[in-house]
PDB file of C-alpha atoms in Angstrom:
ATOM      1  CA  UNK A  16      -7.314   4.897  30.119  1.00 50.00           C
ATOM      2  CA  UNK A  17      -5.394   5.775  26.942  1.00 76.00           C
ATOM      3  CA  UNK A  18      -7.497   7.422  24.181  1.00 93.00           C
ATOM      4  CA  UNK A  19      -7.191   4.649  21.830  1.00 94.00           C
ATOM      5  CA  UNK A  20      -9.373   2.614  24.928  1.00 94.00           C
ATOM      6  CA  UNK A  21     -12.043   5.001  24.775  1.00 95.00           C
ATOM      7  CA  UNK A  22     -12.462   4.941  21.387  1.00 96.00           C
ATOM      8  CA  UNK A  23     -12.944   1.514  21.136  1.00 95.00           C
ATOM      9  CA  UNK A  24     -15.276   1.095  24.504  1.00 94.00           C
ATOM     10  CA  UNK A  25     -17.247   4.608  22.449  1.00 94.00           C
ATOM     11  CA  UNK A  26     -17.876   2.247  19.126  1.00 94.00           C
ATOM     12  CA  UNK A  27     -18.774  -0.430  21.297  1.00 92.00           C
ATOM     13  CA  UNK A  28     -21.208   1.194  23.605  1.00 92.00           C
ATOM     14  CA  UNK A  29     -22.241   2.749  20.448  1.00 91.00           C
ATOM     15  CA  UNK A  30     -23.631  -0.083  18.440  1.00 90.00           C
ATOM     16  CA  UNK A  31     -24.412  -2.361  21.935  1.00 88.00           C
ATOM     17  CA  UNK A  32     -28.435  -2.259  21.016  1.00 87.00           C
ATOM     18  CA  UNK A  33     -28.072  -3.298  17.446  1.00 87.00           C
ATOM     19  CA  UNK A  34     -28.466  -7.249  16.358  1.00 88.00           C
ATOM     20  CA  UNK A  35     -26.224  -7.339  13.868  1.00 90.00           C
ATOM     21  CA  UNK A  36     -23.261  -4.349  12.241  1.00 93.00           C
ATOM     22  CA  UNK A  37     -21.517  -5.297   8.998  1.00 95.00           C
ATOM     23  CA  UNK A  38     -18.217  -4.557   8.265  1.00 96.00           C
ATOM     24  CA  UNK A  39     -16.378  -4.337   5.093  1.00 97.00           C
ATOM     25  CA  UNK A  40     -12.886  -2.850   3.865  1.00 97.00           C
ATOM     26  CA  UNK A  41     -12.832  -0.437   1.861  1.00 95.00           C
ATOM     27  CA  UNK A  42      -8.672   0.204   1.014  1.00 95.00           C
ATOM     28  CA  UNK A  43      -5.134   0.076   2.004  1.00 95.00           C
ATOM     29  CA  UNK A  44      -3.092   2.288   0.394  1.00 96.00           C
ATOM     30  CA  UNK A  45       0.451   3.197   2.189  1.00 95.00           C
ATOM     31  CA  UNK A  46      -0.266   1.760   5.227  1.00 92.00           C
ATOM     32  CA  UNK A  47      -3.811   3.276   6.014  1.00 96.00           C
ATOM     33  CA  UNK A  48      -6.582   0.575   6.184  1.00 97.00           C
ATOM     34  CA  UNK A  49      -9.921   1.915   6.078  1.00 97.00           C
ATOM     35  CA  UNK A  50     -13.220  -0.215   7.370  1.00 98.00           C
ATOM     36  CA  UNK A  51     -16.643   0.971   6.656  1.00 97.00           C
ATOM     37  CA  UNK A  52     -19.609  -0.182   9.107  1.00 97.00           C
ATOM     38  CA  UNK A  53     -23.439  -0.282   9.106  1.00 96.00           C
ATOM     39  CA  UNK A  54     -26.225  -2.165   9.238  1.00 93.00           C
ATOM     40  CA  UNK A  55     -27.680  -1.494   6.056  1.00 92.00           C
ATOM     41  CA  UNK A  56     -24.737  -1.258   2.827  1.00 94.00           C
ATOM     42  CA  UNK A  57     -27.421  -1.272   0.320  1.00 94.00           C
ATOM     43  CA  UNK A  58     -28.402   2.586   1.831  1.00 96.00           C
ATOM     44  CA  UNK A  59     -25.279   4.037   3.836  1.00 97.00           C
ATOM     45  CA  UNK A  60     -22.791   3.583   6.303  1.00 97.00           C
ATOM     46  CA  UNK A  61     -22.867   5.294   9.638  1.00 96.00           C
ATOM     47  CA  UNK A  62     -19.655   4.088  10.725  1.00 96.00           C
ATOM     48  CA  UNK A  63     -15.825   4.602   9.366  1.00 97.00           C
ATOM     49  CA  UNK A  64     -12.539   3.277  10.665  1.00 98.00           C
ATOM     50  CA  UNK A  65      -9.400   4.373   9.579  1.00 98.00           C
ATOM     51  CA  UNK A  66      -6.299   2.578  10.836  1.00 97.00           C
ATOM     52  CA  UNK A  67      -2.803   4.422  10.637  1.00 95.00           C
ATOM     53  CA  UNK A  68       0.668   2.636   9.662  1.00 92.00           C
ATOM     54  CA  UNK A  69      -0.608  -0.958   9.513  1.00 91.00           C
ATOM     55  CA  UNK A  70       1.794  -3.304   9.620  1.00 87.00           C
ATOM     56  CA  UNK A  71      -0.136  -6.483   9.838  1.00 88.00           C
ATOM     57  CA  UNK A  72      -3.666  -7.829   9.010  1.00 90.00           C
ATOM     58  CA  UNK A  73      -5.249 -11.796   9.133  1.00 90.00           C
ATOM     59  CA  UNK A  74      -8.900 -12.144   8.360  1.00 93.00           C
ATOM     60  CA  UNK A  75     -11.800 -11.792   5.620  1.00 94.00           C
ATOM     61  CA  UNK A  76     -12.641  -8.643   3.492  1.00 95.00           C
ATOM     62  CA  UNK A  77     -16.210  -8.645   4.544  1.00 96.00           C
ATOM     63  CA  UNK A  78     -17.894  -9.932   7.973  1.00 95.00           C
ATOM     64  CA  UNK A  79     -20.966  -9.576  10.139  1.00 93.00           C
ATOM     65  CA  UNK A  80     -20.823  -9.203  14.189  1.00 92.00           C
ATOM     66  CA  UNK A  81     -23.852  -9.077  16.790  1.00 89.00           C
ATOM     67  CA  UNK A  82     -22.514  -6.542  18.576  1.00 86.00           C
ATOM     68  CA  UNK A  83     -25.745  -7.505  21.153  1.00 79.00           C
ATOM     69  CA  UNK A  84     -23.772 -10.429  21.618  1.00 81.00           C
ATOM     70  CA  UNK A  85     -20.472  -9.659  22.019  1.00 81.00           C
ATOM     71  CA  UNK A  86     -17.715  -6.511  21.943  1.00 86.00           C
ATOM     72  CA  UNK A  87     -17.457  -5.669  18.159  1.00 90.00           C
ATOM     73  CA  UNK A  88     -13.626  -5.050  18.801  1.00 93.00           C
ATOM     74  CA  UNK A  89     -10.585  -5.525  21.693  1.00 93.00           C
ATOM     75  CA  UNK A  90      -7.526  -4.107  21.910  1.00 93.00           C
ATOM     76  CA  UNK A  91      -4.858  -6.940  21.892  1.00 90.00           C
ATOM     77  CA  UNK A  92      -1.944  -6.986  24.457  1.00 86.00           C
ATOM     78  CA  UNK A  93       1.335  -7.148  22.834  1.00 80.00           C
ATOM     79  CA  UNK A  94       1.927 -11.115  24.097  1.00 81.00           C
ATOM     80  CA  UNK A  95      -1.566 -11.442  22.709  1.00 83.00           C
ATOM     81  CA  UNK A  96      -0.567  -9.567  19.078  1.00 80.00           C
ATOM     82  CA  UNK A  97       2.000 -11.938  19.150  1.00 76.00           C
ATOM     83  CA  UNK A  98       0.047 -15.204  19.403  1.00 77.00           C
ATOM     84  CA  UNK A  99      -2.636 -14.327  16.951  1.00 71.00           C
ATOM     85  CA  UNK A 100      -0.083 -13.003  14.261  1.00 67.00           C
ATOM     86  CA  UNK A 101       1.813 -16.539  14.937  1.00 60.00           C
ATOM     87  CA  UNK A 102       5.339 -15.406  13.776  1.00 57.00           C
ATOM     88  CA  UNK A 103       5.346 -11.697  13.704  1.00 63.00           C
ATOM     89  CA  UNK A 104       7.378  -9.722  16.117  1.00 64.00           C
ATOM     90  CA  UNK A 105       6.280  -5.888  16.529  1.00 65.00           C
ATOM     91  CA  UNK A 106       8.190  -3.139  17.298  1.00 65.00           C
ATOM     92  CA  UNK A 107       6.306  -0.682  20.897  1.00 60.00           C
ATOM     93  CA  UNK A 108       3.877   2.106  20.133  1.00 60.00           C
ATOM     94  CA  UNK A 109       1.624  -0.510  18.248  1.00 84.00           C
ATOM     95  CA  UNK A 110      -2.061  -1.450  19.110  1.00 91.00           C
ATOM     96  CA  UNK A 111      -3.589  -5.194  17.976  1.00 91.00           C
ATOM     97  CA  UNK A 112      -6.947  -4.916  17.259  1.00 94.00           C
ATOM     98  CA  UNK A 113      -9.364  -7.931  16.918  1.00 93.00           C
ATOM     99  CA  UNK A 114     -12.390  -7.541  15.532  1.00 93.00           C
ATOM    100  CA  UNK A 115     -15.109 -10.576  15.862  1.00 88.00           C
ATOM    101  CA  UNK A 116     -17.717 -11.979  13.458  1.00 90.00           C
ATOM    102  CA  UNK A 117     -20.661 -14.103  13.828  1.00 90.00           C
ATOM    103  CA  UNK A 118     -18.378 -16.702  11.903  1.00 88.00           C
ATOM    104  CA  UNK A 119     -16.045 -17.347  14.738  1.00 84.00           C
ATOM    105  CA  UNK A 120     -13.110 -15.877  13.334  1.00 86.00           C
ATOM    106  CA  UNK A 121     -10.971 -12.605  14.364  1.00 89.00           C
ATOM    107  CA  UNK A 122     -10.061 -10.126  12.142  1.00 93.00           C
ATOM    108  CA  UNK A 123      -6.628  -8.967  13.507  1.00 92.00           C
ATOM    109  CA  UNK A 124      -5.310  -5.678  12.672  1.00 93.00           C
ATOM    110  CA  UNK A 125      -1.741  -3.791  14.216  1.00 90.00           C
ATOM    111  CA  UNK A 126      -1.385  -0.565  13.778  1.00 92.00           C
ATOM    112  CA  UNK A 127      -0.532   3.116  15.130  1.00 92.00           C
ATOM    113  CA  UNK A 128      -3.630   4.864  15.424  1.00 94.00           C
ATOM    114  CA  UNK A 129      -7.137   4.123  15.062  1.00 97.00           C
ATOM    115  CA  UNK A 130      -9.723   7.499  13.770  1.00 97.00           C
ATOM    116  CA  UNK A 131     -13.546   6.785  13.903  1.00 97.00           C
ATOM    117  CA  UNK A 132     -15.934   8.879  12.202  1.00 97.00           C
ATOM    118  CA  UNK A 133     -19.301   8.506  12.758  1.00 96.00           C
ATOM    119  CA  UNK A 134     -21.033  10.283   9.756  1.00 97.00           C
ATOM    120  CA  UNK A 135     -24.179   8.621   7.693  1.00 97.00           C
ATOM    121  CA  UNK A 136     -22.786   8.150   4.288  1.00 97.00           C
ATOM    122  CA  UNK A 137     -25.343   7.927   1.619  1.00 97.00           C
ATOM    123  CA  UNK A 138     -25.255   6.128  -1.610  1.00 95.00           C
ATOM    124  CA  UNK A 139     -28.018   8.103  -3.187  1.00 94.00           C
ATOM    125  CA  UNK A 140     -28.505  11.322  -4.139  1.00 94.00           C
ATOM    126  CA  UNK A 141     -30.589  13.285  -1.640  1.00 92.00           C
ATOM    127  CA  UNK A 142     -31.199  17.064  -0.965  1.00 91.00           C
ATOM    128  CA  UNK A 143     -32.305  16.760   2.703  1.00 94.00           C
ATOM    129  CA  UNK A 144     -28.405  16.418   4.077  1.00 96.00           C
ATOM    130  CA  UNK A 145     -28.576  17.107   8.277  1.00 97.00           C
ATOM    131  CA  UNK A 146     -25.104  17.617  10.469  1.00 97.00           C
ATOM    132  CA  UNK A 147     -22.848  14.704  10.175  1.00 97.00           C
ATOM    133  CA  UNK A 148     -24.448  13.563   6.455  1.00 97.00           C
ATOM    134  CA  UNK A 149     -23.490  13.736   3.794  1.00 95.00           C
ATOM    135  CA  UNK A 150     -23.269  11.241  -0.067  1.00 95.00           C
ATOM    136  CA  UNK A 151     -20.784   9.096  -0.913  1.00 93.00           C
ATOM    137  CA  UNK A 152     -17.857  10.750  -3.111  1.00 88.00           C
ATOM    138  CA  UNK A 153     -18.471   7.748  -5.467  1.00 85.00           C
ATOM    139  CA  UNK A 154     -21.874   8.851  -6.083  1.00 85.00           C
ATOM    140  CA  UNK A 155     -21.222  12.123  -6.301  1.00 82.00           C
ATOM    141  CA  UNK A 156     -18.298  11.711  -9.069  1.00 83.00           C
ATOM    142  CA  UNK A 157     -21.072   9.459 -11.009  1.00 78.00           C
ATOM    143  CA  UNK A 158     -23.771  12.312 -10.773  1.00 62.00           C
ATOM    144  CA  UNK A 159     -21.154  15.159 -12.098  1.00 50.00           C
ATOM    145  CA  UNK A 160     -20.020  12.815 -14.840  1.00 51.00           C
ATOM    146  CA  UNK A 161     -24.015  12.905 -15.999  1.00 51.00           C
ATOM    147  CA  UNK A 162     -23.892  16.403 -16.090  1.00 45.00           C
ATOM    148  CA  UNK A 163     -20.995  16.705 -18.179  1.00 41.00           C
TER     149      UNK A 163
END
């Protein structure tokens, strides 16, 4: 199994117990996509997904999956990257991903690499960081402007 497998079957068997996960992403800047996951925004993330050298995306910004329900993301073959993109051709080393929601649409994504990290991000200030915590940069560039 190629390590872009496990990574997806780890964030699936990762989230398996929850009801519901919400996604939402965050930027593309030079081909980079990042996702951010959780199942509470209004406190943190616990759940980042960085895709390397997109080349092609179809779906929503924002979207909700029961990952009790159903995988929260496949890898695509290539015939099947081909059928969801519709016209697109892509060139070998790529991986499709599809991501369901709870509306009955795929998110589609083709890219190089996929990076997960698994870190609780806070957006709050808090003094009690453990291992694999920390605040959102965002916050933290808000909280040094006050101080200034």
């Amino acid at each position: 199994m190629s390590n872009v497998a496990n990574i997806i079957d780890e964030i699936n068997e990762k989230f398996i117990s929850e009801h519901w996960l919400d996604f939402e992403i965050v930027s593309l800047v030079n081909g980079i996509l990042k996702i951010k996951a959780s199942i509470d925004f209004y406190y943190y993330h616990n759940m980042e997904i960085t895709l390397i050298d997109v080349v092609y995306f179809q779906g929503v910004m924002e979207w909700r999956t029961s990952p009790n329900k159903r995988k929260l993301i496949e890898i695509l073959s290539y015939t099947e990257m081909v059928e969801q993109s519709d016209v697109y051709k892509f060139s070998g080393g790529r991986y499709g991903f599809s991501f369901d929601n709870d509306d009955g649409c795929k998110n589609i994504f083709v890219a190089n690499e996929i990076i997960v990290n698994y870190d609780t991000v806070y957006y709050y200030l808090r003094s009690d960081l453990l291992e694999n915590e920390r605040i959102d940069v965002d916050i933290l560039r808000g909280s040094v402007e006050k101080d200034v």
